[in-house]
């Protein structure tokens, strides 16, 4: 690393070279090339203070020209790209001081002020620019945005209206005016503008996912499920066409989940599932909540059309923290199904078609039942497991009636001594009984 004196000498050398060559015919990259030459060995890097010191010396000796303006502006934009917003502001202020009449530089400075959360100064510049050219849609829109962020909703709404009067095709202006009304707790006006905006944009082959999301949320608040579904369906269609993800879709999922909890709007779940399949970046916690809601919806569908045992079995299986007694209950319910395959099989077939998510919870068992592969052995093994745990199950047919005995009136009873769960399995597999035939 070079010493302070060496750095100062290098800066002096650069300054002298520029002063010497300044009035000669050089291209715009002259200063940058000179800097690169002196830092090629990576032992000396120029930071903002170096640049400012050189510029200060320039101001004392010569008059700025276009080369310096381009160079400093480029450095400012580089600082902004690197999120060094205060550095960006300082550099642009230096340029504005020497070239106060260039609108493009003022635009960059206003944006830099916004990045640095200084909306007071940003608004002052946008107002000055808009006053100088009231037909400029960009100045009008940026001023409205600055008002909105500052919380001056009435001013923002008026400025958005002026922007739309200049150009009604600016989608973000429609979005801004809707969100201003919502932030100002003017829900009726927000919904009116939202409907008008969606209609206008649709007639001009344009769309806004944010407007669809806002409309969906507001229609939910008005308990209008039909209108809410219309907007979420349009949003899903938009996502399918554009395959685009926005952060506010997570808020949309929260709205869907709240709607299901508050008004039982399970019909929204199909749209939420479609969005998840299209956009894998949805928050994982929301995905898990969606799965739980789908499970609740499907379980409610089982109540009237399926044997009670199905609901109890699947509910216990879905619980990842079952107690030992619950595990025994699961095995006992499996025994009932195995003892009345003819009665339960039609329901298992229906379950696979009507509620595939529920079927997948115990698909391996249901598949074996459907194929009727090894069912007698499965029943025998489960009886042994239950008897070895001092439980004699009560079997029930699909119609709910109790099965007194099974297979030619021969009830399953344990023969010989009880096999310990940690003892070697009698099938000679080498595993413990609880890990093998003891399930």
Short mmCIF file of C-alpha atoms in Angstrom, two decimals:
data_model
loop_
_atom_site.label_atom_id
_atom_site.label_comp_id
_atom_site.label_asym_id
_atom_site.label_seq_id
_atom_site.Cartn_x
_atom_site.Cartn_y
_atom_site.Cartn_z
CA UNK A 1 0.00 0.00 0.00
CA UNK A 2 1.38 3.40 -0.93
CA UNK A 3 2.10 6.03 1.71
CA UNK A 4 0.09 9.22 2.04
CA UNK A 5 2.91 11.22 0.45
CA UNK A 6 3.03 8.87 -2.52
CA UNK A 7 -0.73 9.18 -2.99
CA UNK A 8 -0.49 12.96 -2.87
CA UNK A 9 2.36 12.91 -5.40
CA UNK A 10 0.34 10.66 -7.71
CA UNK A 11 -2.67 12.96 -7.48
CA UNK A 12 -0.44 15.94 -8.21
CA UNK A 13 0.99 14.14 -11.24
CA UNK A 14 -2.50 13.41 -12.53
CA UNK A 15 -3.59 16.98 -11.98
CA UNK A 16 -0.55 18.39 -13.74
CA UNK A 17 -1.04 16.04 -16.68
CA UNK A 18 -4.70 17.03 -17.03
CA UNK A 19 -3.88 20.72 -16.80
CA UNK A 20 -1.18 20.30 -19.41
CA UNK A 21 -3.35 18.32 -21.80
CA UNK A 22 -6.65 20.02 -21.02
CA UNK A 23 -6.78 22.43 -23.94
CA UNK A 24 -5.63 19.83 -26.44
CA UNK A 25 -7.91 17.74 -28.58
CA UNK A 26 -8.67 14.66 -26.45
CA UNK A 27 -11.58 12.19 -26.45
CA UNK A 28 -14.09 11.82 -23.62
CA UNK A 29 -12.34 8.81 -22.05
CA UNK A 30 -9.08 10.75 -21.49
CA UNK A 31 -9.49 11.26 -17.72
CA UNK A 32 -10.66 7.66 -17.13
CA UNK A 33 -7.69 6.27 -19.07
CA UNK A 34 -5.35 8.41 -17.03
CA UNK A 35 -6.82 7.11 -13.79
CA UNK A 36 -6.59 3.52 -14.94
CA UNK A 37 -2.95 4.02 -15.88
CA UNK A 38 -2.03 5.15 -12.37
CA UNK A 39 -3.96 2.35 -10.63
CA UNK A 40 -3.06 -0.52 -12.97
CA UNK A 41 -0.87 -2.23 -10.37
CA UNK A 42 -3.81 -2.31 -7.88
CA UNK A 43 -1.61 -0.71 -5.23
CA UNK A 44 -3.47 2.58 -5.44
CA UNK A 45 -7.25 2.98 -5.72
CA UNK A 46 -9.06 6.28 -6.04
CA UNK A 47 -12.07 6.86 -3.84
CA UNK A 48 -14.61 9.67 -3.71
CA UNK A 49 -12.38 11.97 -1.66
CA UNK A 50 -9.61 11.70 -4.27
CA UNK A 51 -11.98 12.66 -7.07
CA UNK A 52 -13.37 15.58 -5.08
CA UNK A 53 -9.86 16.86 -4.26
CA UNK A 54 -8.87 16.86 -7.93
CA UNK A 55 -12.12 18.60 -8.90
CA UNK A 56 -11.56 21.19 -6.20
CA UNK A 57 -8.13 21.93 -7.66
CA UNK A 58 -9.65 22.11 -11.14
CA UNK A 59 -12.15 24.71 -9.95
CA UNK A 60 -9.32 26.80 -8.56
CA UNK A 61 -7.28 26.70 -11.76
CA UNK A 62 -9.56 26.19 -14.78
CA UNK A 63 -13.16 26.31 -15.91
CA UNK A 64 -15.12 23.06 -16.08
CA UNK A 65 -16.09 21.78 -19.48
CA UNK A 66 -18.16 18.89 -20.83
CA UNK A 67 -15.46 16.31 -20.11
CA UNK A 68 -15.58 16.91 -16.37
CA UNK A 69 -19.39 16.96 -16.33
CA UNK A 70 -19.59 13.62 -18.13
CA UNK A 71 -16.94 12.08 -15.93
CA UNK A 72 -18.46 13.21 -12.61
CA UNK A 73 -21.97 12.26 -13.71
CA UNK A 74 -20.75 8.82 -14.67
CA UNK A 75 -19.03 8.44 -11.29
CA UNK A 76 -22.23 9.57 -9.57
CA UNK A 77 -24.33 6.99 -11.41
CA UNK A 78 -21.75 4.35 -10.55
CA UNK A 79 -22.03 5.34 -6.88
CA UNK A 80 -25.82 5.07 -7.12
CA UNK A 81 -25.58 1.60 -8.68
CA UNK A 82 -23.36 0.59 -5.74
CA UNK A 83 -25.93 2.02 -3.27
CA UNK A 84 -23.55 4.78 -2.16
CA UNK A 85 -26.36 7.30 -2.31
CA UNK A 86 -24.76 10.09 -0.28
CA UNK A 87 -21.68 9.95 -2.51
CA UNK A 88 -23.93 10.14 -5.55
CA UNK A 89 -25.70 13.20 -4.15
CA UNK A 90 -22.44 15.01 -3.39
CA UNK A 91 -21.04 14.42 -6.87
CA UNK A 92 -24.21 15.53 -8.62
CA UNK A 93 -24.45 18.63 -6.45
CA UNK A 94 -20.93 19.53 -7.61
CA UNK A 95 -22.04 19.19 -11.24
CA UNK A 96 -25.25 21.19 -10.67
CA UNK A 97 -23.23 23.96 -9.03
CA UNK A 98 -21.29 24.46 -12.26
CA UNK A 99 -24.04 23.49 -14.73
CA UNK A 100 -27.36 24.53 -13.08
CA UNK A 101 -29.38 24.59 -16.28
CA UNK A 102 -29.19 20.94 -17.39
CA UNK A 103 -32.56 19.17 -16.71
CA UNK A 104 -31.08 15.66 -17.10
CA UNK A 105 -28.62 16.28 -14.25
CA UNK A 106 -31.46 17.61 -12.08
CA UNK A 107 -33.43 14.42 -12.75
CA UNK A 108 -30.48 12.30 -11.59
CA UNK A 109 -30.06 14.48 -8.51
CA UNK A 110 -33.77 14.25 -7.58
CA UNK A 111 -33.61 10.45 -7.89
CA UNK A 112 -30.44 10.42 -5.77
CA UNK A 113 -32.19 12.47 -3.08
CA UNK A 114 -35.03 9.92 -3.09
CA UNK A 115 -32.56 7.05 -2.76
CA UNK A 116 -31.05 8.88 0.24
CA UNK A 117 -34.58 9.32 1.74
CA UNK A 118 -34.43 13.09 1.35
CA UNK A 119 -37.84 13.55 -0.28
CA UNK A 120 -38.05 17.20 0.73
CA UNK A 121 -35.19 18.16 -1.61
CA UNK A 122 -36.38 15.69 -4.24
CA UNK A 123 -39.84 17.27 -4.30
CA UNK A 124 -38.33 20.72 -4.64
CA UNK A 125 -36.44 19.65 -7.79
CA UNK A 126 -39.44 17.79 -9.29
CA UNK A 127 -41.65 20.83 -8.71
CA UNK A 128 -39.06 23.04 -10.40
CA UNK A 129 -38.81 20.68 -13.38
CA UNK A 130 -42.60 20.30 -13.70
CA UNK A 131 -43.08 24.07 -13.50
CA UNK A 132 -40.57 24.50 -16.34
CA UNK A 133 -42.40 21.98 -18.56
CA UNK A 134 -45.96 21.09 -17.56
CA UNK A 135 -46.44 18.93 -20.66
CA UNK A 136 -43.72 16.54 -19.56
CA UNK A 137 -45.44 13.34 -18.33
CA UNK A 138 -42.29 12.06 -16.66
CA UNK A 139 -41.86 15.18 -14.50
CA UNK A 140 -45.55 15.12 -13.57
CA UNK A 141 -45.53 11.43 -12.65
CA UNK A 142 -42.30 11.61 -10.63
CA UNK A 143 -43.65 14.56 -8.68
CA UNK A 144 -46.84 12.61 -7.90
CA UNK A 145 -44.78 9.63 -6.73
CA UNK A 146 -42.70 11.83 -4.46
CA UNK A 147 -45.85 13.36 -2.96
CA UNK A 148 -47.28 9.88 -2.34
CA UNK A 149 -44.15 8.57 -0.62
CA UNK A 150 -44.03 11.71 1.52
CA UNK A 151 -47.64 11.00 2.57
CA UNK A 152 -49.17 14.04 0.87
CA UNK A 153 -52.02 12.00 -0.63
CA UNK A 154 -54.26 14.87 -1.71
CA UNK A 155 -51.42 16.53 -3.65
CA UNK A 156 -50.36 13.15 -5.07
CA UNK A 157 -53.88 12.31 -6.27
CA UNK A 158 -54.19 15.67 -8.02
CA UNK A 159 -50.77 15.25 -9.67
CA UNK A 160 -51.60 11.70 -10.80
CA UNK A 161 -54.81 13.06 -12.36
CA UNK A 162 -52.78 15.69 -14.22
CA UNK A 163 -50.40 12.95 -15.40
CA UNK A 164 -53.27 10.80 -16.68
CA UNK A 165 -54.73 13.83 -18.43
CA UNK A 166 -51.45 14.10 -20.35
CA UNK A 167 -51.22 10.36 -21.03
CA UNK A 168 -53.92 7.93 -19.79
CA UNK A 169 -51.79 4.92 -20.79
CA UNK A 170 -49.33 5.29 -17.90
CA UNK A 171 -50.24 2.18 -15.89
CA UNK A 172 -48.21 3.14 -12.82
CA UNK A 173 -50.15 6.43 -12.57
CA UNK A 174 -53.43 4.49 -12.32
CA UNK A 175 -51.85 2.22 -9.72
CA UNK A 176 -50.55 5.21 -7.77
CA UNK A 177 -53.88 7.02 -7.60
CA UNK A 178 -55.65 3.84 -6.41
CA UNK A 179 -53.09 3.24 -3.68
CA UNK A 180 -53.22 6.91 -2.60
CA UNK A 181 -56.97 6.65 -2.05
CA UNK A 182 -56.48 3.41 -0.12
CA UNK A 183 -53.71 4.89 2.02
CA UNK A 184 -56.02 7.84 2.73
CA UNK A 185 -58.76 5.37 3.83
CA UNK A 186 -60.94 6.33 0.87
CA UNK A 187 -61.90 2.78 -0.07
CA UNK A 188 -64.94 3.73 -2.16
CA UNK A 189 -62.94 6.11 -4.35
CA UNK A 190 -60.09 3.59 -4.60
CA UNK A 191 -62.45 0.87 -5.84
CA UNK A 192 -64.08 3.27 -8.31
CA UNK A 193 -60.72 4.23 -9.80
CA UNK A 194 -59.59 0.60 -9.81
CA UNK A 195 -62.63 -0.54 -11.81
CA UNK A 196 -62.23 2.39 -14.21
CA UNK A 197 -58.51 1.70 -14.66
CA UNK A 198 -58.92 -2.04 -15.29
CA UNK A 199 -61.68 -1.36 -17.84
CA UNK A 200 -59.69 1.35 -19.64
CA UNK A 201 -56.49 -0.70 -19.78
CA UNK A 202 -58.33 -3.82 -20.95
CA UNK A 203 -59.93 -1.83 -23.80
CA UNK A 204 -56.43 -0.76 -24.82
CA UNK A 205 -54.92 -4.27 -24.55
CA UNK A 206 -53.05 -3.41 -21.36
CA UNK A 207 -53.06 -5.03 -17.90
CA UNK A 208 -51.84 -4.37 -14.37
CA UNK A 209 -51.37 -7.23 -11.90
CA UNK A 210 -51.22 -4.69 -9.07
CA UNK A 211 -54.66 -3.34 -9.99
CA UNK A 212 -56.06 -6.89 -10.11
CA UNK A 213 -54.58 -7.53 -6.67
CA UNK A 214 -56.02 -4.31 -5.26
CA UNK A 215 -59.44 -5.03 -6.75
CA UNK A 216 -59.42 -8.57 -5.37
CA UNK A 217 -58.61 -7.32 -1.87
CA UNK A 218 -61.27 -4.59 -1.97
CA UNK A 219 -64.00 -6.87 -3.30
CA UNK A 220 -63.19 -9.30 -0.49
CA UNK A 221 -63.72 -6.51 2.01
CA UNK A 222 -67.12 -5.92 0.40
CA UNK A 223 -67.86 -9.68 0.70
CA UNK A 224 -68.37 -9.88 -3.08
CA UNK A 225 -66.87 -13.28 -3.91
CA UNK A 226 -68.01 -13.21 -7.54
CA UNK A 227 -66.15 -9.97 -8.31
CA UNK A 228 -63.14 -11.14 -6.28
CA UNK A 229 -62.95 -14.39 -8.27
CA UNK A 230 -63.19 -12.44 -11.55
CA UNK A 231 -60.11 -10.40 -10.62
CA UNK A 232 -58.02 -13.25 -9.26
CA UNK A 233 -58.83 -15.28 -12.37
CA UNK A 234 -57.61 -12.37 -14.52
CA UNK A 235 -54.45 -12.17 -12.40
CA UNK A 236 -53.74 -15.89 -12.82
CA UNK A 237 -54.24 -15.57 -16.59
CA UNK A 238 -51.78 -12.64 -16.60
CA UNK A 239 -49.17 -14.66 -14.68
CA UNK A 240 -49.58 -17.62 -17.03
CA UNK A 241 -48.97 -15.37 -20.03
CA UNK A 242 -46.05 -13.42 -18.58
CA UNK A 243 -44.58 -15.79 -15.98
CA UNK A 244 -43.76 -12.78 -13.80
CA UNK A 245 -43.38 -12.68 -10.01
CA UNK A 246 -43.86 -9.61 -7.80
CA UNK A 247 -43.20 -9.34 -4.07
CA UNK A 248 -46.75 -8.18 -3.39
CA UNK A 249 -48.07 -11.59 -4.49
CA UNK A 250 -47.19 -12.74 -0.97
CA UNK A 251 -49.68 -10.15 0.32
CA UNK A 252 -52.21 -11.57 -2.12
CA UNK A 253 -51.74 -15.02 -0.59
CA UNK A 254 -52.33 -13.61 2.86
CA UNK A 255 -55.58 -12.07 1.57
CA UNK A 256 -56.65 -15.44 0.17
CA UNK A 257 -55.87 -17.24 3.41
CA UNK A 258 -57.72 -14.60 5.43
CA UNK A 259 -60.70 -14.86 3.10
CA UNK A 260 -60.90 -18.61 3.53
CA UNK A 261 -60.67 -18.27 7.30
CA UNK A 262 -63.27 -15.49 7.51
CA UNK A 263 -65.85 -16.37 4.83
CA UNK A 264 -64.96 -19.95 3.88
CA UNK A 265 -64.03 -19.03 0.31
CA UNK A 266 -62.43 -22.36 -0.58
CA UNK A 267 -63.02 -21.65 -4.28
CA UNK A 268 -60.00 -19.30 -4.13
CA UNK A 269 -57.66 -22.18 -3.33
CA UNK A 270 -57.53 -23.42 -6.92
CA UNK A 271 -56.16 -20.03 -8.03
CA UNK A 272 -53.64 -19.93 -5.21
CA UNK A 273 -52.43 -23.41 -6.13
CA UNK A 274 -52.09 -22.37 -9.80
CA UNK A 275 -49.97 -19.35 -8.82
CA UNK A 276 -47.72 -21.51 -6.63
CA UNK A 277 -47.18 -23.94 -9.50
CA UNK A 278 -46.28 -21.06 -11.83
CA UNK A 279 -44.18 -19.04 -9.40
CA UNK A 280 -41.87 -21.10 -7.17
CA UNK A 281 -40.61 -18.00 -5.32
CA UNK A 282 -43.72 -17.70 -3.15
CA UNK A 283 -42.90 -17.57 0.58
CA UNK A 284 -42.55 -21.12 1.99
CA UNK A 285 -44.62 -20.34 5.09
CA UNK A 286 -47.53 -19.30 2.89
CA UNK A 287 -47.18 -22.48 0.85
CA UNK A 288 -47.44 -24.53 4.04
CA UNK A 289 -50.52 -22.58 5.14
CA UNK A 290 -52.08 -23.25 1.75
CA UNK A 291 -51.46 -26.98 2.12
CA UNK A 292 -53.13 -26.94 5.52
CA UNK A 293 -56.16 -25.11 4.13
CA UNK A 294 -56.42 -27.57 1.25
CA UNK A 295 -56.30 -30.41 3.79
CA UNK A 296 -59.10 -28.82 5.86
CA UNK A 297 -61.20 -28.26 2.73
CA UNK A 298 -60.76 -31.86 1.60
CA UNK A 299 -61.45 -33.23 5.06
CA UNK A 300 -64.71 -31.28 5.21
CA UNK A 301 -65.65 -32.86 1.89
CA UNK A 302 -65.27 -36.34 3.40
CA UNK A 303 -67.78 -35.80 6.21
CA UNK A 304 -71.00 -36.48 4.29
CA UNK A 305 -69.90 -38.87 1.54
CA UNK A 306 -67.27 -41.15 3.10
CA UNK A 307 -67.16 -43.54 6.06
CA UNK A 308 -66.25 -41.81 9.32
CA UNK A 309 -63.18 -44.03 9.60
CA UNK A 310 -61.57 -42.35 6.56
CA UNK A 311 -61.62 -38.94 8.17
CA UNK A 312 -60.19 -40.25 11.46
CA UNK A 313 -57.48 -42.28 9.72
CA UNK A 314 -56.30 -39.46 7.46
CA UNK A 315 -56.45 -36.87 10.24
CA UNK A 316 -54.20 -38.97 12.46
CA UNK A 317 -51.83 -39.72 9.59
CA UNK A 318 -51.48 -36.02 8.77
CA UNK A 319 -50.38 -35.31 12.34
CA UNK A 320 -46.58 -35.50 12.41
CA UNK A 321 -46.47 -35.80 16.21
CA UNK A 322 -48.72 -38.74 16.93
CA UNK A 323 -48.60 -40.35 20.38
CA UNK A 324 -48.16 -44.11 20.76
CA UNK A 325 -51.91 -44.51 21.38
CA UNK A 326 -52.69 -42.62 18.16
CA UNK A 327 -50.31 -44.88 16.25
CA UNK A 328 -52.15 -47.89 17.62
CA UNK A 329 -55.46 -46.33 16.57
CA UNK A 330 -54.10 -45.90 13.01
CA UNK A 331 -53.19 -49.60 12.85
CA UNK A 332 -56.63 -50.55 14.26
CA UNK A 333 -58.38 -48.49 11.55
CA UNK A 334 -56.23 -50.13 8.89
CA UNK A 335 -57.41 -53.50 10.24
CA UNK A 336 -61.04 -52.45 9.71
CA UNK A 337 -60.29 -51.58 6.06
CA UNK A 338 -58.40 -54.85 5.53
CA UNK A 339 -61.26 -56.81 7.11
CA UNK A 340 -63.85 -55.27 4.74
CA UNK A 341 -61.98 -54.62 1.51
CA UNK A 342 -65.10 -55.12 -0.58
CA UNK A 343 -66.90 -52.38 1.34
CA UNK A 344 -64.02 -49.86 1.52
CA UNK A 345 -62.50 -50.34 -1.96
CA UNK A 346 -65.07 -48.17 -3.83
CA UNK A 347 -64.33 -45.31 -1.42
CA UNK A 348 -60.58 -45.73 -1.87
CA UNK A 349 -61.04 -45.55 -5.65
CA UNK A 350 -63.16 -42.39 -5.27
CA UNK A 351 -60.64 -40.86 -2.88
CA UNK A 352 -57.86 -41.16 -5.48
CA UNK A 353 -59.96 -39.26 -8.02
CA UNK A 354 -61.75 -36.70 -5.84
CA UNK A 355 -59.09 -35.94 -3.21
CA UNK A 356 -55.65 -36.88 -4.57
CA UNK A 357 -53.91 -34.87 -1.83
CA UNK A 358 -55.60 -36.93 0.87
CA UNK A 359 -54.97 -40.15 -1.02
CA UNK A 360 -51.25 -39.33 -1.18
CA UNK A 361 -51.06 -39.21 2.63
CA UNK A 362 -51.41 -43.02 2.74
CA UNK A 363 -50.98 -43.93 -0.92
CA UNK A 364 -48.74 -46.96 -0.33
CA UNK A 365 -51.36 -48.66 1.84
CA UNK A 366 -54.27 -47.64 -0.43
CA UNK A 367 -52.41 -48.90 -3.52
CA UNK A 368 -51.94 -52.33 -1.95
CA UNK A 369 -55.64 -52.44 -1.05
CA UNK A 370 -56.59 -51.46 -4.62
CA UNK A 371 -54.36 -54.22 -6.01
CA UNK A 372 -55.41 -56.57 -3.20
CA UNK A 373 -51.80 -57.63 -2.80
CA UNK A 374 -50.80 -59.34 0.47
CA UNK A 375 -53.88 -58.09 2.30
CA UNK A 376 -54.31 -61.22 4.45
CA UNK A 377 -50.72 -61.00 5.69
CA UNK A 378 -51.04 -57.26 6.34
CA UNK A 379 -54.12 -57.91 8.46
CA UNK A 380 -52.45 -60.75 10.34
CA UNK A 381 -49.32 -58.70 11.02
CA UNK A 382 -51.37 -55.76 12.26
CA UNK A 383 -53.41 -57.96 14.59
CA UNK A 384 -50.21 -59.40 16.05
CA UNK A 385 -48.84 -55.88 16.52
CA UNK A 386 -51.98 -54.73 18.33
CA UNK A 387 -52.20 -57.85 20.53
CA UNK A 388 -48.54 -57.50 21.47
CA UNK A 389 -49.37 -53.99 22.62
CA UNK A 390 -52.33 -55.23 24.69
CA UNK A 391 -54.95 -53.84 22.33
CA UNK A 392 -57.80 -55.81 20.77
CA UNK A 393 -59.32 -53.69 17.97
CA UNK A 394 -63.00 -53.22 17.28
CA UNK A 395 -63.43 -53.69 13.55
CA UNK A 396 -66.07 -51.80 11.61
CA UNK A 397 -67.35 -52.23 8.09
CA UNK A 398 -67.64 -49.37 5.64
CA UNK A 399 -71.34 -49.04 6.56
CA UNK A 400 -70.40 -48.57 10.22
CA UNK A 401 -71.51 -51.92 11.57
CA UNK A 402 -69.19 -53.86 13.82
CA UNK A 403 -67.34 -56.97 12.62
CA UNK A 404 -67.63 -59.56 15.38
CA UNK A 405 -65.11 -61.94 13.83
CA UNK A 406 -63.22 -62.25 10.61
CA UNK A 407 -62.65 -65.06 8.10
CA UNK A 408 -65.00 -67.95 8.85
CA UNK A 409 -65.78 -66.73 12.36
CA UNK A 410 -62.16 -67.21 13.47
CA UNK A 411 -61.14 -64.23 15.58
CA UNK A 412 -57.49 -63.24 15.63
CA UNK A 413 -55.87 -64.08 18.95
CA UNK A 414 -52.28 -64.17 19.96
CA UNK A 415 -50.78 -67.65 20.21
CA UNK A 416 -47.86 -68.30 22.52
CA UNK A 417 -46.04 -65.66 24.53
CA UNK A 418 -46.09 -61.95 23.71
CA UNK A 419 -43.17 -60.87 21.52
CA UNK A 420 -41.32 -57.85 22.90
CA UNK A 421 -41.06 -54.87 20.56
CA UNK A 422 -37.28 -54.77 20.92
CA UNK A 423 -36.79 -58.52 20.47
CA UNK A 424 -35.49 -60.00 17.19
CA UNK A 425 -38.30 -60.48 14.69
CA UNK A 426 -39.38 -64.19 14.43
CA UNK A 427 -39.22 -63.93 10.61
CA UNK A 428 -35.39 -64.09 10.92
CA UNK A 429 -34.87 -60.80 9.09
CA UNK A 430 -32.33 -59.71 11.68
CA UNK A 431 -34.35 -56.59 12.52
CA UNK A 432 -36.15 -55.77 15.74
CA UNK A 433 -39.78 -56.87 15.82
CA UNK A 434 -41.03 -53.24 16.01
CA UNK A 435 -39.05 -52.40 12.86
CA UNK A 436 -40.22 -55.44 10.88
CA UNK A 437 -43.37 -57.52 11.18
CA UNK A 438 -44.40 -55.59 14.28
CA UNK A 439 -44.72 -52.53 12.03
#
